[in-house]
Amino acid sequence: MKPETQINRRREEFPTLASGIHLLSHSLGPVPRATRESMLAYYEAWEQHTGEDAWANSWWEMSAQVGDRIAQILGGDPGSVQVQPNASIALFSVLSCFDFTSSKRNKIVASALDFPSMQYILDAQTPVGARVEMVPSDDGIVIPTERILDAIDQQTALVAISHVSFRSSYRVEVEAIVERARQHGALVLLDVYQSAGAVELKARDWEVDFLIGGTIKWLCGGPACGYLYVRPDLQNQLQPRLTGWVAHGAPFDFASPPMRYDHSVRRFAQGTPGIPALYSVLPGLKMIEEVGVPTVRAESVRRTEFMIDFALERGWKVNSPRDVNQRGGSVMIYVEDGPAMVKRLAERKVFVDCRPGVGLRMSSHFFNTDEEVREAMEILAELMDK
Ligand SMILES: Cc1ncc(COP(=O)(O)O)c(C=O)c1O
């Protein structure tokens, strides 16, 4: 491995790191110590709230504030992100803006490497007139860009695809996809759950229409804080049918229908925001902002190269792209019995997970040391030989 960079890894700020080698940032990251205080602050705010002004004074604003901080990490402008209960709902919110039944433009282009939840939700649009074209992968690791581009045509309403695959860590070429979609009048949604906080994102520069994701992985946040980015100049053209009172222009008027959507990104909200989830993400977001995604990425490139070289030298099968420009922050290594190997590694205090057909999923974040990554690979080598 190239020499370790001197960065503040803030290891003492993550109590869980004392338990062993944590390589699970693609799944659930370790909790920042400061989250304890943040959750207590939530309780205290609740205890002190004695009237409806609680909402107006702080909690109501909090969704927008957290949304703006996530927007910055996504490379978007303030006012471009609405927090959501999870990424699945964020996707459904976007799909509910389309009328697939009455339109000839009813095709959705997705990929075989996307997260199953996304595939289920797209599939659920077929009874309401959508046609889903799932672009296949020959090896379960990558999909040639040309193949994705060829699937985008004049009937395509939406390209909805993972930026980085949960399965192989394959990263698609965003610029080429957005360009082709524009040529054919289609919109583009990227699932950035596996890239936000691990890879630099450029929502504004890419001119992508939607990004969806959540905070529990690379952003070091707690569960139930998903997010939806909508290109600012597109927002007011859309009216999500998955809606609720919080999306109304004057929610506290409690007016009868018809719905009058707010003119901000709040028009993509539904009901009461998940306030505890918002408190749970603040310390993690702060840390990622302070460390900076370019630093996280530089560290990750070094580690993933080391892990891949280590695996290939021993003749193991690597189920992630070799090319760093096609890769996110994880490395997938094939093992015959994934769950058994995960268990044996955990006994040696190395924490990873596995997925069917893929093998182990291993991810280092900025808080991991080179020494830890090397040790984890050496322990894996010992167990592979047994
Ligand atoms: C790429 C990707 N998309 C979506 C999800 C699911 O998100 P949610 O549970 O917030 O709907 C995951 C979860 O692992 C994921 O890895």
mmCIF file of C-alpha atoms and ligand atoms in Angstrom:
data_model
loop_
_atom_site.group_PDB
_atom_site.id
_atom_site.type_symbol
_atom_site.label_atom_id
_atom_site.label_comp_id
_atom_site.label_asym_id
_atom_site.label_seq_id
_atom_site.Cartn_x
_atom_site.Cartn_y
_atom_site.Cartn_z
ATOM 1 C CA MET A 1 0.000 0.000 0.000
ATOM 2 C CA LYS A 2 1.211 3.537 -0.711
ATOM 3 C CA PRO A 3 2.220 5.315 2.532
ATOM 4 C CA GLU A 4 -0.573 6.279 4.897
ATOM 5 C CA THR A 5 -1.625 9.940 4.725
ATOM 6 C CA GLN A 6 -1.570 11.902 7.933
ATOM 7 C CA ILE A 7 -5.200 12.756 8.542
ATOM 8 C CA ASN A 8 -7.178 13.024 11.731
ATOM 9 C CA ARG A 9 -8.993 9.684 11.795
ATOM 10 C CA ARG A 10 -11.020 10.718 14.859
ATOM 11 C CA ARG A 11 -11.008 7.142 16.096
ATOM 12 C CA GLU A 12 -11.740 8.115 19.677
ATOM 13 C CA GLU A 13 -14.992 9.631 18.417
ATOM 14 C CA PHE A 14 -16.337 6.168 17.447
ATOM 15 C CA PRO A 15 -16.760 3.921 20.527
ATOM 16 C CA THR A 16 -17.541 0.863 18.358
ATOM 17 C CA LEU A 17 -14.027 0.852 16.893
ATOM 18 C CA ALA A 18 -12.743 -0.506 20.202
ATOM 19 C CA SER A 19 -14.577 -3.782 19.445
ATOM 20 C CA GLY A 20 -12.487 -4.718 16.408
ATOM 21 C CA ILE A 21 -11.900 -3.916 12.749
ATOM 22 C CA HIS A 22 -15.039 -2.291 11.375
ATOM 23 C CA LEU A 23 -15.276 -2.657 7.583
ATOM 24 C CA LEU A 24 -19.037 -2.250 7.264
ATOM 25 C CA SER A 25 -19.514 1.289 5.988
ATOM 26 C CA HIS A 26 -21.510 -0.037 3.012
ATOM 27 C CA SER A 27 -24.071 -1.335 5.533
ATOM 28 C CA LEU A 28 -24.328 0.404 8.898
ATOM 29 C CA GLY A 29 -21.437 2.632 9.908
ATOM 30 C CA PRO A 30 -20.234 2.887 13.528
ATOM 31 C CA VAL A 31 -22.093 5.410 15.662
ATOM 32 C CA PRO A 32 -20.247 8.683 16.401
ATOM 33 C CA ARG A 33 -19.919 9.243 20.149
ATOM 34 C CA ALA A 34 -21.515 12.697 19.790
ATOM 35 C CA THR A 35 -24.733 11.041 18.608
ATOM 36 C CA ARG A 36 -25.503 10.176 22.215
ATOM 37 C CA GLU A 37 -25.653 13.907 23.089
ATOM 38 C CA SER A 38 -27.587 14.640 19.943
ATOM 39 C CA MET A 39 -30.255 12.073 20.834
ATOM 40 C CA LEU A 40 -30.416 13.481 24.358
ATOM 41 C CA ALA A 41 -30.885 16.950 22.882
ATOM 42 C CA TYR A 42 -33.856 15.532 20.991
ATOM 43 C CA TYR A 43 -35.346 14.231 24.229
ATOM 44 C CA GLU A 44 -34.753 17.531 26.010
ATOM 45 C CA ALA A 45 -36.289 19.566 23.211
ATOM 46 C CA TRP A 46 -39.326 17.303 23.333
ATOM 47 C CA GLU A 47 -39.549 17.588 27.114
ATOM 48 C CA GLN A 48 -39.535 21.371 26.869
ATOM 49 C CA HIS A 49 -42.069 21.618 24.087
ATOM 50 C CA THR A 50 -45.432 22.670 25.435
ATOM 51 C CA GLY A 51 -47.191 23.982 22.364
ATOM 52 C CA GLU A 52 -47.388 23.804 18.616
ATOM 53 C CA ASP A 53 -44.705 26.456 18.337
ATOM 54 C CA ALA A 54 -42.255 23.625 18.966
ATOM 55 C CA TRP A 55 -42.631 22.758 15.317
ATOM 56 C CA ALA A 56 -42.368 26.307 14.091
ATOM 57 C CA ASN A 57 -39.361 27.083 16.282
ATOM 58 C CA SER A 58 -37.074 24.202 15.619
ATOM 59 C CA TRP A 59 -38.257 20.830 14.413
ATOM 60 C CA TRP A 60 -39.963 22.154 11.321
ATOM 61 C CA GLU A 61 -36.814 23.961 10.282
ATOM 62 C CA MET A 62 -34.653 20.965 11.019
ATOM 63 C CA SER A 63 -35.752 18.987 7.954
ATOM 64 C CA ALA A 64 -34.724 21.872 5.729
ATOM 65 C CA GLN A 65 -31.421 22.374 7.546
ATOM 66 C CA VAL A 66 -30.484 18.700 7.367
ATOM 67 C CA GLY A 67 -31.614 18.663 3.727
ATOM 68 C CA ASP A 68 -29.286 21.575 2.913
ATOM 69 C CA ARG A 69 -26.329 19.880 4.577
ATOM 70 C CA ILE A 70 -26.953 16.681 2.656
ATOM 71 C CA ALA A 71 -27.328 18.767 -0.521
ATOM 72 C CA GLN A 72 -23.836 20.115 -0.031
ATOM 73 C CA ILE A 73 -22.388 16.610 0.237
ATOM 74 C CA LEU A 74 -24.268 15.668 -2.942
ATOM 75 C CA GLY A 75 -22.814 18.676 -4.781
ATOM 76 C CA GLY A 76 -26.213 20.389 -4.950
ATOM 77 C CA ASP A 77 -27.541 23.830 -4.013
ATOM 78 C CA PRO A 78 -29.405 24.714 -0.807
ATOM 79 C CA GLY A 79 -33.107 23.980 -1.269
ATOM 80 C CA SER A 80 -32.515 20.945 -3.469
ATOM 81 C CA VAL A 81 -32.948 18.129 -0.913
ATOM 82 C CA GLN A 82 -36.036 16.969 0.984
ATOM 83 C CA VAL A 83 -35.412 14.408 3.714
ATOM 84 C CA GLN A 84 -37.440 11.212 3.369
ATOM 85 C CA PRO A 85 -38.209 8.213 5.596
ATOM 86 C CA ASN A 86 -35.898 6.055 3.445
ATOM 87 C CA ALA A 87 -34.524 5.690 -0.077
ATOM 88 C CA SER A 88 -37.384 3.398 -1.135
ATOM 89 C CA ILE A 89 -39.973 6.082 -0.350
ATOM 90 C CA ALA A 90 -37.780 8.678 -2.083
ATOM 91 C CA LEU A 91 -37.887 6.572 -5.263
ATOM 92 C CA PHE A 92 -41.636 6.086 -4.990
ATOM 93 C CA SER A 93 -42.106 9.822 -4.533
ATOM 94 C CA VAL A 94 -40.339 10.447 -7.850
ATOM 95 C CA LEU A 95 -42.242 7.704 -9.685
ATOM 96 C CA SER A 96 -45.517 9.117 -8.401
ATOM 97 C CA CYS A 97 -44.841 12.258 -10.475
ATOM 98 C CA PHE A 98 -45.173 10.296 -13.722
ATOM 99 C CA ASP A 99 -48.304 9.229 -15.537
ATOM 100 C CA PHE A 100 -47.227 6.037 -17.243
ATOM 101 C CA THR A 101 -50.785 5.013 -18.232
ATOM 102 C CA SER A 102 -51.598 7.785 -20.639
ATOM 103 C CA SER A 103 -48.133 8.426 -22.014
ATOM 104 C CA LYS A 104 -46.254 6.763 -24.867
ATOM 105 C CA ARG A 105 -43.151 7.689 -22.908
ATOM 106 C CA ASN A 106 -43.594 4.938 -20.368
ATOM 107 C CA LYS A 107 -40.231 3.168 -20.213
ATOM 108 C CA ILE A 108 -37.987 3.046 -17.151
ATOM 109 C CA VAL A 109 -34.369 1.970 -17.653
ATOM 110 C CA ALA A 110 -32.776 0.266 -14.638
ATOM 111 C CA SER A 111 -29.910 -2.139 -14.078
ATOM 112 C CA ALA A 112 -29.452 -5.675 -12.824
ATOM 113 C CA LEU A 113 -26.932 -4.353 -10.287
ATOM 114 C CA ASP A 114 -29.461 -2.110 -8.512
ATOM 115 C CA PHE A 115 -30.671 -2.710 -4.970
ATOM 116 C CA PRO A 116 -33.662 -5.134 -4.888
ATOM 117 C CA SER A 117 -35.943 -2.631 -3.135
ATOM 118 C CA MET A 118 -35.522 -0.335 -6.124
ATOM 119 C CA GLN A 119 -36.287 -3.189 -8.517
ATOM 120 C CA TYR A 120 -39.435 -4.153 -6.578
ATOM 121 C CA ILE A 121 -40.678 -0.563 -6.652
ATOM 122 C CA LEU A 122 -40.063 -0.217 -10.388
ATOM 123 C CA ASP A 123 -41.778 -3.528 -10.996
ATOM 124 C CA ALA A 124 -44.761 -2.267 -9.009
ATOM 125 C CA GLN A 125 -45.215 0.460 -11.661
ATOM 126 C CA THR A 126 -46.028 -2.039 -14.406
ATOM 127 C CA PRO A 127 -49.736 -2.362 -13.452
ATOM 128 C CA VAL A 128 -49.978 1.418 -13.929
ATOM 129 C CA GLY A 129 -48.507 1.345 -17.430
ATOM 130 C CA ALA A 130 -44.733 1.462 -16.973
ATOM 131 C CA ARG A 131 -42.376 -0.803 -18.915
ATOM 132 C CA VAL A 132 -39.166 -1.600 -17.071
ATOM 133 C CA GLU A 133 -36.043 -2.457 -19.043
ATOM 134 C CA MET A 134 -33.526 -4.047 -16.738
ATOM 135 C CA VAL A 135 -30.096 -3.749 -18.355
ATOM 136 C CA PRO A 136 -28.297 -7.048 -17.662
ATOM 137 C CA SER A 137 -24.758 -7.602 -16.436
ATOM 138 C CA ASP A 138 -22.828 -10.545 -17.926
ATOM 139 C CA ASP A 139 -20.579 -11.108 -14.939
ATOM 140 C CA GLY A 140 -22.662 -9.646 -12.103
ATOM 141 C CA ILE A 141 -19.909 -7.070 -11.561
ATOM 142 C CA VAL A 142 -20.050 -4.425 -14.311
ATOM 143 C CA ILE A 143 -22.370 -3.279 -17.097
ATOM 144 C CA PRO A 144 -20.755 -1.761 -20.194
ATOM 145 C CA THR A 145 -21.792 1.905 -20.443
ATOM 146 C CA GLU A 146 -22.807 1.416 -24.101
ATOM 147 C CA ARG A 147 -25.347 -1.162 -23.023
ATOM 148 C CA ILE A 148 -27.008 1.296 -20.638
ATOM 149 C CA LEU A 149 -26.924 4.050 -23.269
ATOM 150 C CA ASP A 150 -28.454 1.780 -25.912
ATOM 151 C CA ALA A 151 -31.434 1.113 -23.645
ATOM 152 C CA ILE A 152 -32.306 4.843 -23.482
ATOM 153 C CA ASP A 153 -34.662 5.857 -26.302
ATOM 154 C CA GLN A 154 -37.542 8.193 -27.215
ATOM 155 C CA GLN A 155 -39.935 6.140 -25.081
ATOM 156 C CA THR A 156 -37.800 6.422 -21.968
ATOM 157 C CA ALA A 157 -39.399 8.501 -19.244
ATOM 158 C CA LEU A 158 -36.791 7.815 -16.584
ATOM 159 C CA VAL A 159 -33.395 6.194 -16.155
ATOM 160 C CA ALA A 160 -33.346 5.006 -12.516
ATOM 161 C CA ILE A 161 -30.040 3.366 -11.712
ATOM 162 C CA SER A 162 -27.535 2.865 -8.895
ATOM 163 C CA HIS A 163 -24.566 5.192 -9.040
ATOM 164 C CA VAL A 164 -22.512 2.606 -7.132
ATOM 165 C CA SER A 165 -23.850 -0.937 -6.911
ATOM 166 C CA PHE A 166 -24.437 -2.495 -3.476
ATOM 167 C CA ARG A 167 -23.551 -5.819 -5.087
ATOM 168 C CA SER A 168 -20.178 -5.187 -6.744
ATOM 169 C CA SER A 169 -19.318 -1.537 -6.022
ATOM 170 C CA TYR A 170 -19.476 -0.883 -9.795
ATOM 171 C CA ARG A 171 -19.819 2.848 -10.516
ATOM 172 C CA VAL A 172 -21.668 3.984 -13.624
ATOM 173 C CA GLU A 173 -20.554 6.824 -15.917
ATOM 174 C CA VAL A 174 -22.957 9.572 -14.937
ATOM 175 C CA GLU A 175 -22.080 12.175 -17.578
ATOM 176 C CA ALA A 176 -22.638 9.790 -20.498
ATOM 177 C CA ILE A 177 -25.980 8.596 -19.089
ATOM 178 C CA VAL A 178 -27.268 12.125 -18.447
ATOM 179 C CA GLU A 179 -26.179 13.228 -21.924
ATOM 180 C CA ARG A 180 -27.965 10.348 -23.651
ATOM 181 C CA ALA A 181 -31.086 10.851 -21.530
ATOM 182 C CA ARG A 182 -31.155 14.558 -22.438
ATOM 183 C CA GLN A 183 -30.856 13.750 -26.147
ATOM 184 C CA HIS A 184 -33.971 11.583 -25.849
ATOM 185 C CA GLY A 185 -35.968 13.776 -23.457
ATOM 186 C CA ALA A 186 -35.688 11.354 -20.494
ATOM 187 C CA LEU A 187 -35.007 12.197 -16.843
ATOM 188 C CA VAL A 188 -32.267 10.575 -14.738
ATOM 189 C CA LEU A 189 -32.425 9.334 -11.145
ATOM 190 C CA LEU A 190 -29.317 7.981 -9.435
ATOM 191 C CA ASP A 191 -29.396 5.910 -6.275
ATOM 192 C CA VAL A 192 -26.355 7.338 -4.497
ATOM 193 C CA TYR A 193 -26.800 5.433 -1.243
ATOM 194 C CA GLN A 194 -23.477 3.628 -1.803
ATOM 195 C CA SER A 195 -21.587 6.686 -3.060
ATOM 196 C CA ALA A 196 -22.653 9.710 -0.974
ATOM 197 C CA GLY A 197 -19.901 10.277 1.570
ATOM 198 C CA ALA A 198 -17.523 7.858 -0.189
ATOM 199 C CA VAL A 199 -17.160 9.366 -3.665
ATOM 200 C CA GLU A 200 -17.360 13.030 -4.714
ATOM 201 C CA LEU A 201 -20.792 13.792 -6.123
ATOM 202 C CA LYS A 202 -21.638 16.680 -8.440
ATOM 203 C CA ALA A 203 -25.409 16.918 -8.580
ATOM 204 C CA ARG A 204 -25.382 20.468 -9.977
ATOM 205 C CA ASP A 205 -22.587 19.992 -12.518
ATOM 206 C CA TRP A 206 -23.945 16.659 -13.712
ATOM 207 C CA GLU A 207 -27.359 18.291 -14.241
ATOM 208 C CA VAL A 208 -28.869 15.077 -12.970
ATOM 209 C CA ASP A 209 -32.596 15.279 -12.170
ATOM 210 C CA PHE A 210 -32.919 13.200 -9.002
ATOM 211 C CA LEU A 211 -30.652 11.604 -6.406
ATOM 212 C CA ILE A 212 -31.916 9.299 -3.691
ATOM 213 C CA GLY A 213 -30.172 7.682 -0.736
ATOM 214 C CA GLY A 214 -29.896 7.590 3.029
ATOM 215 C CA THR A 215 -27.478 8.324 5.816
ATOM 216 C CA ILE A 216 -26.672 5.095 7.659
ATOM 217 C CA LYS A 217 -23.769 3.958 5.537
ATOM 218 C CA TRP A 218 -20.936 6.268 4.486
ATOM 219 C CA LEU A 219 -22.506 9.332 6.148
ATOM 220 C CA CYS A 220 -22.240 7.885 9.676
ATOM 221 C CA GLY A 221 -25.873 8.680 10.509
ATOM 222 C CA GLY A 222 -28.670 6.702 12.136
ATOM 223 C CA PRO A 223 -31.532 4.847 10.423
ATOM 224 C CA ALA A 224 -34.671 6.338 8.837
ATOM 225 C CA CYS A 225 -33.161 9.454 7.334
ATOM 226 C CA GLY A 226 -33.445 9.036 3.589
ATOM 227 C CA TYR A 227 -33.191 11.931 1.163
ATOM 228 C CA LEU A 228 -34.340 13.071 -2.249
ATOM 229 C CA TYR A 229 -32.494 15.616 -4.370
ATOM 230 C CA VAL A 230 -34.544 17.231 -7.128
ATOM 231 C CA ARG A 231 -32.938 19.514 -9.736
ATOM 232 C CA PRO A 232 -34.046 22.988 -8.594
ATOM 233 C CA ASP A 233 -35.533 24.142 -11.927
ATOM 234 C CA LEU A 234 -37.524 20.908 -12.230
ATOM 235 C CA GLN A 235 -39.094 20.944 -8.772
ATOM 236 C CA ASN A 236 -42.142 23.082 -9.489
ATOM 237 C CA GLN A 237 -43.056 21.154 -12.625
ATOM 238 C CA LEU A 238 -43.707 18.025 -10.577
ATOM 239 C CA GLN A 239 -46.656 17.007 -8.404
ATOM 240 C CA PRO A 240 -45.911 13.794 -6.514
ATOM 241 C CA ARG A 241 -49.022 11.709 -5.888
ATOM 242 C CA LEU A 242 -47.205 10.214 -2.892
ATOM 243 C CA THR A 243 -47.837 13.286 -0.792
ATOM 244 C CA GLY A 244 -49.222 14.591 2.503
ATOM 245 C CA TRP A 245 -49.936 17.679 4.548
ATOM 246 C CA VAL A 246 -46.260 18.624 4.971
ATOM 247 C CA ALA A 247 -45.967 19.089 1.184
ATOM 248 C CA HIS A 248 -48.751 21.713 1.193
ATOM 249 C CA GLY A 249 -47.915 25.387 0.630
ATOM 250 C CA ALA A 250 -49.605 26.342 3.918
ATOM 251 C CA PRO A 251 -49.625 23.151 5.980
ATOM 252 C CA PHE A 252 -50.866 24.842 9.144
ATOM 253 C CA ASP A 253 -54.005 26.112 7.359
ATOM 254 C CA PHE A 254 -55.225 22.519 7.331
ATOM 255 C CA ALA A 255 -57.125 23.431 4.182
ATOM 256 C CA SER A 256 -59.459 21.131 2.255
ATOM 257 C CA PRO A 257 -58.350 19.739 -1.125
ATOM 258 C CA PRO A 258 -57.328 20.424 -3.806
ATOM 259 C CA MET A 259 -53.721 20.040 -2.796
ATOM 260 C CA ARG A 260 -51.631 23.180 -3.261
ATOM 261 C CA TYR A 261 -48.031 22.006 -3.431
ATOM 262 C CA ASP A 262 -45.414 24.142 -1.754
ATOM 263 C CA HIS A 263 -43.063 25.959 -4.139
ATOM 264 C CA SER A 264 -39.958 24.621 -2.447
ATOM 265 C CA VAL A 265 -38.450 21.141 -2.336
ATOM 266 C CA ARG A 266 -40.839 20.535 0.592
ATOM 267 C CA ARG A 267 -43.425 19.672 -2.071
ATOM 268 C CA PHE A 268 -41.701 16.244 -2.055
ATOM 269 C CA ALA A 269 -42.403 15.663 1.661
ATOM 270 C CA GLN A 270 -45.247 13.503 2.946
ATOM 271 C CA GLY A 271 -46.253 13.517 6.634
ATOM 272 C CA THR A 272 -44.538 14.371 9.915
ATOM 273 C CA PRO A 273 -40.755 14.233 9.496
ATOM 274 C CA GLY A 274 -38.762 11.614 11.434
ATOM 275 C CA ILE A 275 -37.369 14.028 13.995
ATOM 276 C CA PRO A 276 -35.266 11.485 15.975
ATOM 277 C CA ALA A 277 -33.649 10.407 12.696
ATOM 278 C CA LEU A 278 -32.687 14.015 11.980
ATOM 279 C CA TYR A 279 -30.961 14.323 15.365
ATOM 280 C CA SER A 280 -29.185 11.034 14.751
ATOM 281 C CA VAL A 281 -27.528 12.212 11.544
ATOM 282 C CA LEU A 282 -26.147 15.574 12.702
ATOM 283 C CA PRO A 283 -22.814 14.384 14.212
ATOM 284 C CA GLY A 284 -22.021 12.094 11.277
ATOM 285 C CA LEU A 285 -22.754 14.802 8.709
ATOM 286 C CA LYS A 286 -20.555 17.234 10.621
ATOM 287 C CA MET A 287 -17.697 14.760 10.609
ATOM 288 C CA ILE A 288 -17.960 14.040 6.889
ATOM 289 C CA GLU A 289 -18.081 17.789 6.206
ATOM 290 C CA GLU A 290 -14.967 18.345 8.323
ATOM 291 C CA VAL A 291 -12.954 15.429 6.961
ATOM 292 C CA GLY A 292 -14.137 16.157 3.417
ATOM 293 C CA VAL A 293 -15.247 13.643 0.811
ATOM 294 C CA PRO A 294 -12.095 14.142 -1.350
ATOM 295 C CA THR A 295 -9.995 12.921 1.615
ATOM 296 C CA VAL A 296 -12.333 9.980 2.237
ATOM 297 C CA ARG A 297 -12.081 9.048 -1.438
ATOM 298 C CA ALA A 298 -8.288 9.338 -1.606
ATOM 299 C CA GLU A 299 -7.973 7.019 1.387
ATOM 300 C CA SER A 300 -10.486 4.614 -0.091
ATOM 301 C CA VAL A 301 -8.693 4.415 -3.446
ATOM 302 C CA ARG A 302 -5.456 3.421 -1.727
ATOM 303 C CA ARG A 303 -7.126 0.797 0.468
ATOM 304 C CA THR A 304 -9.340 -0.763 -2.205
ATOM 305 C CA GLU A 305 -6.304 -1.122 -4.507
ATOM 306 C CA PHE A 306 -4.371 -2.798 -1.739
ATOM 307 C CA MET A 307 -7.241 -5.179 -0.931
ATOM 308 C CA ILE A 308 -7.765 -6.112 -4.574
ATOM 309 C CA ASP A 309 -4.032 -6.702 -5.185
ATOM 310 C CA PHE A 310 -3.814 -8.764 -2.000
ATOM 311 C CA ALA A 311 -6.746 -10.911 -3.125
ATOM 312 C CA LEU A 312 -5.551 -11.376 -6.708
ATOM 313 C CA GLU A 313 -2.027 -12.314 -5.619
ATOM 314 C CA ARG A 314 -3.587 -15.223 -3.732
ATOM 315 C CA GLY A 315 -5.790 -16.275 -6.644
ATOM 316 C CA TRP A 316 -9.057 -15.228 -4.974
ATOM 317 C CA LYS A 317 -11.977 -14.080 -7.101
ATOM 318 C CA VAL A 318 -12.628 -10.357 -6.775
ATOM 319 C CA ASN A 319 -16.233 -9.423 -7.547
ATOM 320 C CA SER A 320 -15.597 -5.672 -7.876
ATOM 321 C CA PRO A 321 -14.162 -3.716 -10.817
ATOM 322 C CA ARG A 322 -10.350 -3.579 -11.048
ATOM 323 C CA ASP A 323 -10.497 -0.120 -12.602
ATOM 324 C CA VAL A 324 -10.592 2.502 -9.858
ATOM 325 C CA ASN A 325 -12.622 4.793 -12.125
ATOM 326 C CA GLN A 326 -15.398 2.204 -12.156
ATOM 327 C CA ARG A 327 -15.356 1.520 -8.430
ATOM 328 C CA GLY A 328 -16.978 2.871 -5.254
ATOM 329 C CA GLY A 329 -15.606 2.336 -1.757
ATOM 330 C CA SER A 330 -16.128 -1.407 -1.287
ATOM 331 C CA VAL A 331 -14.354 -4.565 -2.338
ATOM 332 C CA MET A 332 -16.258 -7.805 -2.820
ATOM 333 C CA ILE A 333 -14.314 -11.042 -2.496
ATOM 334 C CA TYR A 334 -15.831 -14.385 -3.390
ATOM 335 C CA VAL A 335 -15.876 -17.047 -0.684
ATOM 336 C CA GLU A 336 -17.716 -20.330 -0.894
ATOM 337 C CA ASP A 337 -19.803 -19.989 2.250
ATOM 338 C CA GLY A 338 -20.317 -16.266 2.882
ATOM 339 C CA PRO A 339 -22.283 -16.416 6.164
ATOM 340 C CA ALA A 340 -19.810 -18.931 7.661
ATOM 341 C CA MET A 341 -16.821 -16.762 6.705
ATOM 342 C CA VAL A 342 -18.511 -13.623 8.091
ATOM 343 C CA LYS A 343 -18.958 -15.496 11.371
ATOM 344 C CA ARG A 344 -15.370 -16.739 11.469
ATOM 345 C CA LEU A 345 -14.052 -13.260 10.733
ATOM 346 C CA ALA A 346 -16.257 -11.786 13.456
ATOM 347 C CA GLU A 347 -14.758 -14.314 15.899
ATOM 348 C CA ARG A 348 -11.401 -12.765 15.000
ATOM 349 C CA LYS A 349 -12.928 -9.271 15.462
ATOM 350 C CA VAL A 350 -13.082 -8.412 11.778
ATOM 351 C CA PHE A 351 -16.554 -7.123 10.918
ATOM 352 C CA VAL A 352 -17.766 -7.462 7.321
ATOM 353 C CA ASP A 353 -20.894 -8.870 5.657
ATOM 354 C CA CYS A 354 -21.757 -10.919 2.583
ATOM 355 C CA ARG A 355 -24.362 -11.088 -0.168
ATOM 356 C CA PRO A 356 -25.598 -14.112 -2.122
ATOM 357 C CA GLY A 357 -23.500 -14.833 -5.215
ATOM 358 C CA VAL A 358 -21.072 -12.042 -4.381
ATOM 359 C CA GLY A 359 -19.168 -13.176 -1.308
ATOM 360 C CA LEU A 360 -17.726 -10.827 1.279
ATOM 361 C CA ARG A 361 -18.312 -7.087 1.170
ATOM 362 C CA MET A 362 -15.488 -5.118 2.786
ATOM 363 C CA SER A 363 -15.304 -1.335 3.086
ATOM 364 C CA SER A 364 -12.803 0.902 4.787
ATOM 365 C CA HIS A 365 -13.691 4.470 5.751
ATOM 366 C CA PHE A 366 -11.504 7.402 6.812
ATOM 367 C CA PHE A 367 -11.536 6.191 10.441
ATOM 368 C CA ASN A 368 -9.866 2.871 9.565
ATOM 369 C CA THR A 369 -6.075 2.645 9.644
ATOM 370 C CA ASP A 370 -3.901 0.969 7.007
ATOM 371 C CA GLU A 371 -2.711 -1.385 9.703
ATOM 372 C CA GLU A 372 -6.274 -2.513 10.366
ATOM 373 C CA VAL A 373 -6.983 -3.095 6.696
ATOM 374 C CA ARG A 374 -3.775 -5.108 6.307
ATOM 375 C CA GLU A 375 -4.550 -7.135 9.436
ATOM 376 C CA ALA A 376 -8.084 -7.878 8.243
ATOM 377 C CA MET A 377 -6.744 -9.176 4.922
ATOM 378 C CA GLU A 378 -4.115 -11.310 6.658
ATOM 379 C CA ILE A 379 -6.728 -12.844 8.958
ATOM 380 C CA LEU A 380 -8.897 -13.547 5.908
ATOM 381 C CA ALA A 381 -5.903 -15.240 4.231
ATOM 382 C CA GLU A 382 -5.424 -17.470 7.275
ATOM 383 C CA LEU A 383 -9.100 -18.455 7.261
ATOM 384 C CA MET A 384 -9.164 -19.030 3.498
ATOM 385 C CA ASP A 385 -6.319 -21.547 3.888
ATOM 386 C CA LYS A 386 -8.152 -23.555 6.524
HETATM 387 C C1 LIG B 1 -27.772 1.114 -3.105
HETATM 388 C C2 LIG B 1 -28.890 0.995 -2.106
HETATM 389 N N1 LIG B 1 -30.082 1.528 -2.380
HETATM 390 C C3 LIG B 1 -31.102 1.440 -1.522
HETATM 391 C C4 LIG B 1 -30.985 0.787 -0.321
HETATM 392 C C5 LIG B 1 -32.173 0.689 0.582
HETATM 393 O O1 LIG B 1 -32.497 1.897 1.125
HETATM 394 P P1 LIG B 1 -33.757 2.106 2.120
HETATM 395 O O2 LIG B 1 -33.731 0.993 3.109
HETATM 396 O O3 LIG B 1 -33.456 3.430 2.742
HETATM 397 O O4 LIG B 1 -34.977 2.129 1.290
HETATM 398 C C6 LIG B 1 -29.751 0.237 0.019
HETATM 399 C C7 LIG B 1 -29.599 -0.425 1.322
HETATM 400 O O5 LIG B 1 -28.751 -1.194 1.602
HETATM 401 C C8 LIG B 1 -28.689 0.329 -0.903
HETATM 402 O O6 LIG B 1 -27.478 -0.222 -0.638
#
